[in-house]
CSV table of C-alpha atoms and ligand atoms in Angstrom, one decimal:
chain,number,residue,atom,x,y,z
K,1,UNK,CA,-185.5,229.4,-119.9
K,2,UNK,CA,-184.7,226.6,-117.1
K,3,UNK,CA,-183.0,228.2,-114.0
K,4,UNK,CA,-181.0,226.0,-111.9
K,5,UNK,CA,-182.9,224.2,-108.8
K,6,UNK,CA,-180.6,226.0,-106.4
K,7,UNK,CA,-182.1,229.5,-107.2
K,8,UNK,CA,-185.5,227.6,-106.3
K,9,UNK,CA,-184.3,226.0,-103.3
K,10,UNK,CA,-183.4,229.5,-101.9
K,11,UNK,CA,-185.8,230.2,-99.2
K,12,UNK,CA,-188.6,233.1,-100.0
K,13,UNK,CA,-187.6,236.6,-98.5
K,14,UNK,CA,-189.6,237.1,-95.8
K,15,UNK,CA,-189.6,240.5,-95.5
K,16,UNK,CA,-191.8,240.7,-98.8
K,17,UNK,CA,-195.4,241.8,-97.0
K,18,UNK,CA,-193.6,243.9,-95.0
K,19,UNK,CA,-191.8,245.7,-97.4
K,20,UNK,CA,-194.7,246.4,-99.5
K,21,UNK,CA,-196.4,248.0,-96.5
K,22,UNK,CA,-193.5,250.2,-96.5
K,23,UNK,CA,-194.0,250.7,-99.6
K,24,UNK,CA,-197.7,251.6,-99.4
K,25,UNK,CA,-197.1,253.7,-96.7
K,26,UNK,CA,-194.3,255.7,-98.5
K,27,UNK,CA,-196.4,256.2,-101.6
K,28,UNK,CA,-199.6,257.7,-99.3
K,29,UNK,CA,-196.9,260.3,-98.0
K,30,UNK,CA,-196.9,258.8,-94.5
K,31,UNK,CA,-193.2,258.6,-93.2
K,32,UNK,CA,-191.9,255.5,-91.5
K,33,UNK,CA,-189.5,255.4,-89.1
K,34,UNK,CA,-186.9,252.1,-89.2
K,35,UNK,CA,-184.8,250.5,-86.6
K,36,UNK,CA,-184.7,247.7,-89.3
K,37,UNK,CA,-181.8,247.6,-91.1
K,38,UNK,CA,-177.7,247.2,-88.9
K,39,UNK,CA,-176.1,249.7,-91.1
K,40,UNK,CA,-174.2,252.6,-88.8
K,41,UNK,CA,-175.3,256.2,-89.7
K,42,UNK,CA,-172.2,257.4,-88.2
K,43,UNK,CA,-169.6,258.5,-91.4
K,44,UNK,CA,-166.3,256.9,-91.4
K,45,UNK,CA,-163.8,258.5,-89.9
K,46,UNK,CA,-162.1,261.2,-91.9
K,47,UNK,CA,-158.7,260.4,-92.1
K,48,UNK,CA,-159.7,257.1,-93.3
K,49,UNK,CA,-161.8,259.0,-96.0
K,50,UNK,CA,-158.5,261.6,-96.6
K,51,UNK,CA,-156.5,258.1,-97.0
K,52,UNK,CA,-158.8,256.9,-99.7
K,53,UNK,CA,-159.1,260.0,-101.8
K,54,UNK,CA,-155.9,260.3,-102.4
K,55,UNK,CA,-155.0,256.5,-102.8
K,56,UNK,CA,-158.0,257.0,-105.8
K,57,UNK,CA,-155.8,259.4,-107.5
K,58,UNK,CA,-152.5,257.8,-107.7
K,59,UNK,CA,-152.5,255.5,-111.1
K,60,UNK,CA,-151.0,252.5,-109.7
K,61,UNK,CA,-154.3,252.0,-107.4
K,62,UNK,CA,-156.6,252.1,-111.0
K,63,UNK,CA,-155.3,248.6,-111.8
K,64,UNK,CA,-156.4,244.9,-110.9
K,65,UNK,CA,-155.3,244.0,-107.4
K,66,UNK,CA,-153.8,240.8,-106.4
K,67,UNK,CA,-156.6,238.8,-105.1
K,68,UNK,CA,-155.0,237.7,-101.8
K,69,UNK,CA,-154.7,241.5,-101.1
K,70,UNK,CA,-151.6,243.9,-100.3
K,71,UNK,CA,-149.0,242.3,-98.6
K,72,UNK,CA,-149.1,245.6,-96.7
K,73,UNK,CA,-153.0,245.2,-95.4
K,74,UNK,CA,-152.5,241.5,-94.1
K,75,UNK,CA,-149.9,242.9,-92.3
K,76,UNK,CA,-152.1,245.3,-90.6
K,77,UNK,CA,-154.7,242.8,-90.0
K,78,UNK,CA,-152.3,240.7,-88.2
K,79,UNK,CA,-150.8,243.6,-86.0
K,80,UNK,CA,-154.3,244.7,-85.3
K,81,UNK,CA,-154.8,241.3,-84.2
K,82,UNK,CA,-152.0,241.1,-82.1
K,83,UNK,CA,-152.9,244.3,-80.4
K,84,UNK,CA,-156.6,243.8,-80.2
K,85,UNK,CA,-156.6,240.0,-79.1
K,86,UNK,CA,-153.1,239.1,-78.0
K,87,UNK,CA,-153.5,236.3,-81.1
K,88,UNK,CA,-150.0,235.9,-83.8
K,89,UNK,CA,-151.4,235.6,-87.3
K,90,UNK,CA,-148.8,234.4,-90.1
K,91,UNK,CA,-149.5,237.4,-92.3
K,92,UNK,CA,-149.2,235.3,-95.9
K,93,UNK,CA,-151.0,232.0,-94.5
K,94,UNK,CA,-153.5,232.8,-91.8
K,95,UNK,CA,-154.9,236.4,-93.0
K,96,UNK,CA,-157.0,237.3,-96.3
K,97,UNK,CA,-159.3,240.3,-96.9
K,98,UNK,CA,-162.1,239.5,-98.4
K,99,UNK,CA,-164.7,242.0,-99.9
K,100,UNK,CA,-166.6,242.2,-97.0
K,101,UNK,CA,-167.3,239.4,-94.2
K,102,UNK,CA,-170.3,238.7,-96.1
K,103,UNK,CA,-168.6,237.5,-99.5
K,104,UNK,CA,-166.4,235.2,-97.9
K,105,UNK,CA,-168.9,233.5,-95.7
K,106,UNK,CA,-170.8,232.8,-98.5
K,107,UNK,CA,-167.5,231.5,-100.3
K,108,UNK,CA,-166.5,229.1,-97.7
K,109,UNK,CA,-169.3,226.8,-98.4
K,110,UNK,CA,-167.6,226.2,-101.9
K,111,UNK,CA,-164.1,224.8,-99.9
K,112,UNK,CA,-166.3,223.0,-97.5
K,113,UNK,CA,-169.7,221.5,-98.8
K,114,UNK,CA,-170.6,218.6,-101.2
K,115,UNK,CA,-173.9,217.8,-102.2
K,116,UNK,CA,-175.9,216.0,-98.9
K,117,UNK,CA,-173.1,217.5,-96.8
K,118,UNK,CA,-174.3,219.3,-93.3
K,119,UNK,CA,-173.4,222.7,-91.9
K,120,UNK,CA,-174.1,223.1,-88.1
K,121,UNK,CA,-176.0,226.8,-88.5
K,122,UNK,CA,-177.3,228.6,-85.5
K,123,UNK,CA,-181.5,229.7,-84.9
K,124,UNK,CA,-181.8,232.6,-84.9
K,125,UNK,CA,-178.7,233.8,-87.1
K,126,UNK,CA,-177.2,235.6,-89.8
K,127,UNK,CA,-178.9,234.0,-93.0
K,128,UNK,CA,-175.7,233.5,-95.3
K,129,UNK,CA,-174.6,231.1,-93.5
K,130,UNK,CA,-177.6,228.3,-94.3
K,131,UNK,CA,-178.1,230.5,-98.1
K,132,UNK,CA,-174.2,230.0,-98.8
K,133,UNK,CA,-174.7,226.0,-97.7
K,134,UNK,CA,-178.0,225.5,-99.6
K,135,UNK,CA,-176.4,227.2,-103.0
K,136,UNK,CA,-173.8,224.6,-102.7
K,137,UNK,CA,-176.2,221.6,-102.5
K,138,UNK,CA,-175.7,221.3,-98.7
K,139,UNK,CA,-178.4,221.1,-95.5
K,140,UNK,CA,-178.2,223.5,-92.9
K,141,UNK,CA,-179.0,221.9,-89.5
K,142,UNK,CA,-180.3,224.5,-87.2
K,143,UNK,CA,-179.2,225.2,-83.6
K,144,UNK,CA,-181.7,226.9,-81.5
K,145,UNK,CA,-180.1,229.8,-79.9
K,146,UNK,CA,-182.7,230.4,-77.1
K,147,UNK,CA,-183.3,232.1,-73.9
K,148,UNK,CA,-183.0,229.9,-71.8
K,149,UNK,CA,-179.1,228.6,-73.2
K,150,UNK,CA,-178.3,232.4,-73.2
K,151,UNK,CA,-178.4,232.0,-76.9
K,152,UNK,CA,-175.7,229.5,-77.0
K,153,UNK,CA,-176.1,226.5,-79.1
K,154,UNK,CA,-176.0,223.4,-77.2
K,155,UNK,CA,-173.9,221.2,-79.3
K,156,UNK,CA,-174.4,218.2,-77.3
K,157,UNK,CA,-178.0,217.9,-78.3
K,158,UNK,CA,-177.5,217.2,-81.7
K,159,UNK,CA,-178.2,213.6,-83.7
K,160,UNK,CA,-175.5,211.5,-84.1
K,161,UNK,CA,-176.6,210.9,-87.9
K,162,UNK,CA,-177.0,214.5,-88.3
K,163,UNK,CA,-172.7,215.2,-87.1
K,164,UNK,CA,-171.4,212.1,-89.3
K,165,UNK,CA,-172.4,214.4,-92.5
K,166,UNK,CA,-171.8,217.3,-90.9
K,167,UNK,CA,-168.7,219.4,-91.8
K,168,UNK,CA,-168.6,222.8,-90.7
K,169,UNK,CA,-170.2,224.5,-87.3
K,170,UNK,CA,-171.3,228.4,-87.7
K,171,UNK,CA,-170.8,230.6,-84.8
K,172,UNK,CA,-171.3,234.2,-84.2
K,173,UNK,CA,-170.2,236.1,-80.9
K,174,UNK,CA,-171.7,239.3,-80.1
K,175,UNK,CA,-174.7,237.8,-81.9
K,176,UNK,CA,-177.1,238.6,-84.6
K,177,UNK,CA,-179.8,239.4,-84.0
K,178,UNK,CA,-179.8,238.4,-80.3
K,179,UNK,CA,-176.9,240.4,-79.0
K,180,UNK,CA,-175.8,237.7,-76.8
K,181,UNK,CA,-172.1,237.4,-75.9
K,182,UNK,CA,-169.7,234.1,-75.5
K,183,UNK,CA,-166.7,233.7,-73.7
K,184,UNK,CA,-163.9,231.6,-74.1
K,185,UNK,CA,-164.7,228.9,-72.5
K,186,UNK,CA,-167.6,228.6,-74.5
K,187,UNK,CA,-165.2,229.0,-77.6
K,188,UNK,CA,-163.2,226.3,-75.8
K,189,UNK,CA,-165.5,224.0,-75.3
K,190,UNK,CA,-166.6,224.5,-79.3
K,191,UNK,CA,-163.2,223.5,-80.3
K,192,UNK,CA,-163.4,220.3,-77.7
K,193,UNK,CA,-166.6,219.1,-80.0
K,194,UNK,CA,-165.2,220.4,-83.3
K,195,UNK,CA,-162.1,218.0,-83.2
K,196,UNK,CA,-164.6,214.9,-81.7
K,197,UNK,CA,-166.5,215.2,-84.9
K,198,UNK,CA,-163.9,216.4,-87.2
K,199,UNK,CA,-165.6,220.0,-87.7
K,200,UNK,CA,-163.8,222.8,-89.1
K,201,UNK,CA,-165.4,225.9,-87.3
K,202,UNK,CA,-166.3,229.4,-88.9
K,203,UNK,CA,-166.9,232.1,-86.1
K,204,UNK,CA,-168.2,235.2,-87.1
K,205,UNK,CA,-167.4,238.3,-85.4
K,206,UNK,CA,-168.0,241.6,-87.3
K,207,UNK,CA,-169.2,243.0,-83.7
K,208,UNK,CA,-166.7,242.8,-81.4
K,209,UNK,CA,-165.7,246.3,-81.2
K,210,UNK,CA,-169.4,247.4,-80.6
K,211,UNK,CA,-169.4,246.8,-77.1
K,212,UNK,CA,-170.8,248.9,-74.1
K,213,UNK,CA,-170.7,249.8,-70.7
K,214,UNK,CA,-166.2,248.4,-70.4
K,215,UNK,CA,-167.7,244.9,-71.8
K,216,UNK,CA,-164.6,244.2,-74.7
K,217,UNK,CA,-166.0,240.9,-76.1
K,218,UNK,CA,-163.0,238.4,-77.1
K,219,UNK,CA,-162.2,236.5,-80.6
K,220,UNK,CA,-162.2,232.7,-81.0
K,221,UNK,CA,-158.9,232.8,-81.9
K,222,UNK,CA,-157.8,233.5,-78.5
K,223,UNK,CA,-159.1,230.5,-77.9
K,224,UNK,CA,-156.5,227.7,-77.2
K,225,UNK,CA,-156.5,225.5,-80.3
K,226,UNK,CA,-158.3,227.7,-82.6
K,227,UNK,CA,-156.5,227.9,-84.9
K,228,UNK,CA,-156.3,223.9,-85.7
K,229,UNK,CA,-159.7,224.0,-86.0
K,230,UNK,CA,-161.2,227.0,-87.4
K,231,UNK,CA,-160.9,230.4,-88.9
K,232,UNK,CA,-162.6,234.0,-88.0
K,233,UNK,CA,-164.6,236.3,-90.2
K,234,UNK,CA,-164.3,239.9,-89.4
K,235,UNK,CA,-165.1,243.1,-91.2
K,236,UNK,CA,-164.4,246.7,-91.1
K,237,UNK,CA,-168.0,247.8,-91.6
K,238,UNK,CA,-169.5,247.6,-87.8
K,239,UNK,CA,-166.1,249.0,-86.4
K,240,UNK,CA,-165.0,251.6,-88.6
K,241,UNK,CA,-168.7,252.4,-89.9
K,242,UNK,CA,-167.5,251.4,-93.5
K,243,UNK,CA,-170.2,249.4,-94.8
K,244,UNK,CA,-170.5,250.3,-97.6
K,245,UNK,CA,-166.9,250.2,-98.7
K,246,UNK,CA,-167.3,246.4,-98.7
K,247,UNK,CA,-164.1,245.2,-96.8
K,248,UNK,CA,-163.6,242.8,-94.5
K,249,UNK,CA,-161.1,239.4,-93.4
K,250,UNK,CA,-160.9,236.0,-92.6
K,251,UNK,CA,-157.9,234.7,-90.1
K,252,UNK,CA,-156.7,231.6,-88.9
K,253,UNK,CA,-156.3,227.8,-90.3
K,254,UNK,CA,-154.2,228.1,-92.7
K,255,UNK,CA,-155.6,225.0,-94.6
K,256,UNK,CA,-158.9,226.8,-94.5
K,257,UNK,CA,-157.9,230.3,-95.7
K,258,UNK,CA,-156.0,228.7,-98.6
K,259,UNK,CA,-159.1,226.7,-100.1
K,260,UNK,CA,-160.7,229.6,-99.6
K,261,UNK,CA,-158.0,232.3,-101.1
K,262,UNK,CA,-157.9,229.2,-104.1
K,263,UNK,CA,-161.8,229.2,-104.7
K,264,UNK,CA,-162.0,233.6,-104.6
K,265,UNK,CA,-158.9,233.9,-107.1
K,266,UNK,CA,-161.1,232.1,-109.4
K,267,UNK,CA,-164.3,233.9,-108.6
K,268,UNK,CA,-163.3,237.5,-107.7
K,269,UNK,CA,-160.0,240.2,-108.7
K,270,UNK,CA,-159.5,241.5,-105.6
K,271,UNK,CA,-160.5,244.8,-103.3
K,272,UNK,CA,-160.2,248.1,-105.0
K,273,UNK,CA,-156.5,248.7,-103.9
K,274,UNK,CA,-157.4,252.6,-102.6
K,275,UNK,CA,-159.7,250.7,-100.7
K,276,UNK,CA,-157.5,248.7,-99.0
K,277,UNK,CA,-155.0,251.7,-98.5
K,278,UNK,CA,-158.1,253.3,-96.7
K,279,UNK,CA,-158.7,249.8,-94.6
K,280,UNK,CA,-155.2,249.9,-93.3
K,281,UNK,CA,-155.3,253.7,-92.1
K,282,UNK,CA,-158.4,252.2,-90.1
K,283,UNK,CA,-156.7,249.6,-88.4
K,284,UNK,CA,-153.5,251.1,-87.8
K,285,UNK,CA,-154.7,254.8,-87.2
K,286,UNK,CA,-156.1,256.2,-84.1
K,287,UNK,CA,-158.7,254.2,-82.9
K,288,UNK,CA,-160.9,256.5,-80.8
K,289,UNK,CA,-163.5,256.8,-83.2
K,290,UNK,CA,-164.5,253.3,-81.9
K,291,UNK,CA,-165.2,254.5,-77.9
K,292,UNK,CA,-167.0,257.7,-79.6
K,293,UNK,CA,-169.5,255.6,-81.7
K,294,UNK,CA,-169.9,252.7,-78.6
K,295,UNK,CA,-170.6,256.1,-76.5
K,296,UNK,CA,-173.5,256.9,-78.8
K,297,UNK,CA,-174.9,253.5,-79.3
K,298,UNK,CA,-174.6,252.6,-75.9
K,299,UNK,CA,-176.9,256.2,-75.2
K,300,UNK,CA,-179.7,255.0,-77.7
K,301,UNK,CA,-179.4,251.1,-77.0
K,302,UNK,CA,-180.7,252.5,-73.4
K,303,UNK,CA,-183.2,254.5,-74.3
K,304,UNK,CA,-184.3,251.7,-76.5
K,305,UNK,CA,-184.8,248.9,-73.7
K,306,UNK,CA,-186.5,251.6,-71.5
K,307,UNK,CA,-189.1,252.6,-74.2
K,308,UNK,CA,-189.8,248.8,-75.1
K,309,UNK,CA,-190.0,247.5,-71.6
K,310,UNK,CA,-192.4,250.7,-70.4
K,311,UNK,CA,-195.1,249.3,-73.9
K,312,UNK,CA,-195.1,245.6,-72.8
K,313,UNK,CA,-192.1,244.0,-74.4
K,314,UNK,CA,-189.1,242.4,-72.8
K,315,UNK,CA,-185.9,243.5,-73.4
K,316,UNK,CA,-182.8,243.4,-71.8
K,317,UNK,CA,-179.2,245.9,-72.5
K,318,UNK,CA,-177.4,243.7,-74.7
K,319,UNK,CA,-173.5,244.1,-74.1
K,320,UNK,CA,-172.4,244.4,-77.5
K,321,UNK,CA,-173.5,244.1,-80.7
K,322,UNK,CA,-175.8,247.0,-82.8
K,323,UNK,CA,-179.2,245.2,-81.8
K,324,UNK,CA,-181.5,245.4,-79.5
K,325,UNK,CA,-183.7,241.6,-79.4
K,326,UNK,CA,-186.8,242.5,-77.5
K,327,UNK,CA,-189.8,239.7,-76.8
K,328,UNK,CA,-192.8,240.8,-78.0
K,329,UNK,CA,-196.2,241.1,-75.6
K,330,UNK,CA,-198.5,238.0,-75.7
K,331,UNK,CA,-201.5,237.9,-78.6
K,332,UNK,CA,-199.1,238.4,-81.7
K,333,UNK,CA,-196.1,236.9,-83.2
K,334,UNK,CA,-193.5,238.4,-84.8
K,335,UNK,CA,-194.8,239.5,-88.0
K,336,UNK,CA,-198.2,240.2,-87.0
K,337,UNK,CA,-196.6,242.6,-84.2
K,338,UNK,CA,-194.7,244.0,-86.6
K,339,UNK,CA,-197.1,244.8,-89.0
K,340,UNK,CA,-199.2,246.0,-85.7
K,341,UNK,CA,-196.1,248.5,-85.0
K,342,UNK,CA,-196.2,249.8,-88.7
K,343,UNK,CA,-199.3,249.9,-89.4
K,344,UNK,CA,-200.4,252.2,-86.1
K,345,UNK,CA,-197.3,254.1,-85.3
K,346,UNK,CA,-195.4,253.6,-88.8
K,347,UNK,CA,-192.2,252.3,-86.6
K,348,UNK,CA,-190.3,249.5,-88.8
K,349,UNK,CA,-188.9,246.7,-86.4
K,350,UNK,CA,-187.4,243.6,-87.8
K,351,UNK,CA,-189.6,240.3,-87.1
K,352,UNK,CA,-187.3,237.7,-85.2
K,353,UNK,CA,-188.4,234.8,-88.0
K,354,UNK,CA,-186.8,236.7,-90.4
K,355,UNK,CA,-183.6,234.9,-88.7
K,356,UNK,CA,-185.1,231.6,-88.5
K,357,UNK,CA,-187.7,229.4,-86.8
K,358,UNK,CA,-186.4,229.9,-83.1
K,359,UNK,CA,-186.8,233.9,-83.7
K,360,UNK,CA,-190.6,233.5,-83.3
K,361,UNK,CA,-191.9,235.4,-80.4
K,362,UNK,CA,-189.0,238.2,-80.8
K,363,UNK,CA,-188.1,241.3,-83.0
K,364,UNK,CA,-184.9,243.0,-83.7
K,365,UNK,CA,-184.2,246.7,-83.2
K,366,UNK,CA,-180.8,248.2,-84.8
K,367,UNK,CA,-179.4,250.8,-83.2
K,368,UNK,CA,-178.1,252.7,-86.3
K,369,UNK,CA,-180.6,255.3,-86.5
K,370,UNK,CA,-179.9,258.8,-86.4
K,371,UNK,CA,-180.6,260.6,-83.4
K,372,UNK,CA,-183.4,262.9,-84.7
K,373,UNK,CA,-185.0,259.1,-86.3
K,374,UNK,CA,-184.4,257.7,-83.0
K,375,UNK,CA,-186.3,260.3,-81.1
K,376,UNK,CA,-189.3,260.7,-83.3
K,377,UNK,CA,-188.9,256.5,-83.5
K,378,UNK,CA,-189.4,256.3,-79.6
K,379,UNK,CA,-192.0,259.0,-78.8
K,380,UNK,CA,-194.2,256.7,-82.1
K,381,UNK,CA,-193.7,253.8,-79.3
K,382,UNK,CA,-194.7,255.2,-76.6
K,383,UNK,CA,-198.1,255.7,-78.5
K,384,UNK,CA,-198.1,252.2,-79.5
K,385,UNK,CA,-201.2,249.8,-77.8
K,386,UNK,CA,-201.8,246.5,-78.0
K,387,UNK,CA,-205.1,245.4,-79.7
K,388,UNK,CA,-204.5,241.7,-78.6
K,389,UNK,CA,-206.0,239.5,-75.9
K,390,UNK,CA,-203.9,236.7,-74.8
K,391,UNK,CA,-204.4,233.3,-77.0
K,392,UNK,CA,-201.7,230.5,-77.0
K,393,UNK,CA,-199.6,231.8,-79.9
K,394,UNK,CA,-196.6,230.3,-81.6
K,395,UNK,CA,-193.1,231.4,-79.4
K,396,UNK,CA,-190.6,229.4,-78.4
K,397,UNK,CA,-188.4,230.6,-75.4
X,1,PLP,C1,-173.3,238.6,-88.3
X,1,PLP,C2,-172.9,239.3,-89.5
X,1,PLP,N1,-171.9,238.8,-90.2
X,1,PLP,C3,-171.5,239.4,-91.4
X,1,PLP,C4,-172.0,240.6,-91.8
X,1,PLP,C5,-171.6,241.2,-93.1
X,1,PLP,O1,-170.5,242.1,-92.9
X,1,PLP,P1,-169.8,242.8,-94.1
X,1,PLP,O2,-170.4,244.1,-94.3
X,1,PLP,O3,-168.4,242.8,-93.8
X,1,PLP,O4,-170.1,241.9,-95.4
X,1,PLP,C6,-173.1,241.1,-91.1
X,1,PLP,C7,-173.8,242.4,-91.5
X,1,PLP,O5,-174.8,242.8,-91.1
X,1,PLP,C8,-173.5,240.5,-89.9
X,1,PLP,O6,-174.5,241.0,-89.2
């Protein structure tokens, strides 16, 4: 058997020793506790649920859907657009749902990169957006998203070889896994760059309704000029806790969305119409569920930074977003301190490389643990110690 050299060009998972230390611990009967994975524990709301069950029992949902998706949920995305951002989508040329965020991110490399082709990807970041360009034959160029830049990239650091083959620039506001936030002048100044180098630009921004303390983080497409230049991924998961329903959308250039509608009608059959049926009772329903759940996160995203900061790591309230992206004390990096945290106080944190290069020196918390998790989580901190002495490890700022 002779696999194709894509599947060996695919990075190794990182999380591998770590998982089987899970693992290991699991099998011995110890429980762990995890602030690992970004997946809300919160249960969609129930007249979304109501919707679904009784779009599963009406026959005409048991069929293939169109793969551009109900004429009736574009619609809905547009309006809840509209009302959300202030931004007019053309319902039939600048909206598609997609099977979740993640699907099409991966997708748009097919529209987008040949062989030797560049995609601009951000340090830490989200990894399908350097996995979808390296299945495709393509090099991801890495932005560090530091400190110091507030975890912005700054574009105008990068090598004049390395933007002549670069076609598409990745951006995600509120961040993974930093939680940072951009504004649109950032976005404005992105689009500025993106038309001097003839980028298109993919922002993703599955978590701009997970936002706290009266922060309400804007899209790029509000952006002026947008929409020449770039589309937006968005998903229902992080808003409407429906993860695992696997829905989600893409908006903007309609150039874009086309190749991409052109290369999924090929690939895919659609969403599960009763699935749709339940995505539009969650954007056009009542939308308080999404104050209640920032309510809650916002409660354990404090008592999150307190614990951290009170055992020697540095963490500051992120705005929006589900994570927590806490510096870890001197003596370690990230996976030895995460290994460190399992291995004394069985507390599973996320080490930052696991996003890239420029997340060594950091770890990611999610805040989607359940409240009884999240209490026994913090009191295993506070028995945490450090067993290091200070030696010149490897973090960047
Ligand atoms: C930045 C980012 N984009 C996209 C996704 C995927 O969203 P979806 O569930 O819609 O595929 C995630 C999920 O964690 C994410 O963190």
């Amino acid at each position: 058997m002779r696999m194709a050299k894509r599947i060996e060009n695919l990075p190794p998972y990182l999380f591998v020793e770590i998982s089987k230390k899970i693992a290991e611990k699991k099998a011995k009967g110890e429980d762990v506790v995890s602030f690992g994975i970004g997946d809300p524990d919160i249960p969609t709301p129930a007249h979304v649920i109501d919707r679904l069950c009784q779009a599963a029992k009406d026959p005409v949902n048991h069929r293939y859907p169109e793969s551009e998706g109900l004429p009736e949920l574009r619609q809905a995305i547009a309006k809840w657009y509209q009302k959300r951002f202030g931004v007019s989508l053309d319902p039939d040329k600048e909206v598609l749902p997609l099977i979740g965020a993640k699907e099409g991110i991966a997708h748009i490399a097919l529209c987008f990169i040949d062989a030797g082709d560049v995609a601009l990807v951000p340090d830490p970041g989200y990894p399908v957006y350097s996995i979808g360009t390296i299945l495709t034959g393509g090099e991801p160029y890495y932005l560090p998203l530091t400190g110091k830049n507030n975890f912005l990239p700054s574009l105008n650091n990068i090598p004049e070889q390395v933007l002549k083959k670069a076609k598409l620039l990745w951006l995600n506001y509120p961040n993974n896994p930093t939680g940072a936030v951009a504004g649109l002048d950032f976005f404005q100044k992105a689009i500025e760059f993106a038309r001097q180098h003839d980028l298109a630009i993919c922002h993703d921004g599955p978590y701009t309704e997970v936002a706290f303390d009266g922060y309400q983080p804007v899209s790029f497409i509000q952006a002026s000029g947008a929409k020449d230049v770039g589309i937006e991924f968005h998903s229902l998961s992080k808003s409407y806790n429906m993860t695992g329903w696997r829905i989600g959308m893409v908006v903007g250039n309609a150039t874009m969305i086309d190749a991409l509608k052109r290369v999924k009608s090929n690939l895919d059959s659609g969403i599960p119409q009763a699935i749709q049926l339940a995505a539009i009772e969650a954007l056009s329903g009542p939308q308080d569920c999404i104050q209640e759940h920032n309510a809650i996160y916002q409660k354990r995203r404090d008592l999150v930074v307190e614990m951290l900061n009170s055992i020697g790591l540095e963490a500051k309230p992120p705005k929006a977003s589900l994570y927590v992206w806490a510096r870890i004390p001197e003596g370690y990096n990230s996976v030895e301190f995460t290994t460190d945290l399992l291995e004394q106080v069985g507390v599973v944190v996320t080490p930052g490389t696991g996003y890239g290069r420029y997340g060594e020196g950091y770890v990611r918390l999610s805040l989607t643990i359940p409240d009884a998790g999240l209490v026994k989580g913090l009191s295993r901190l506070a028995g945490w110690r450090s067993s290091r002495i200070k030696y010149g490890d490897k973090r960047v700022s």
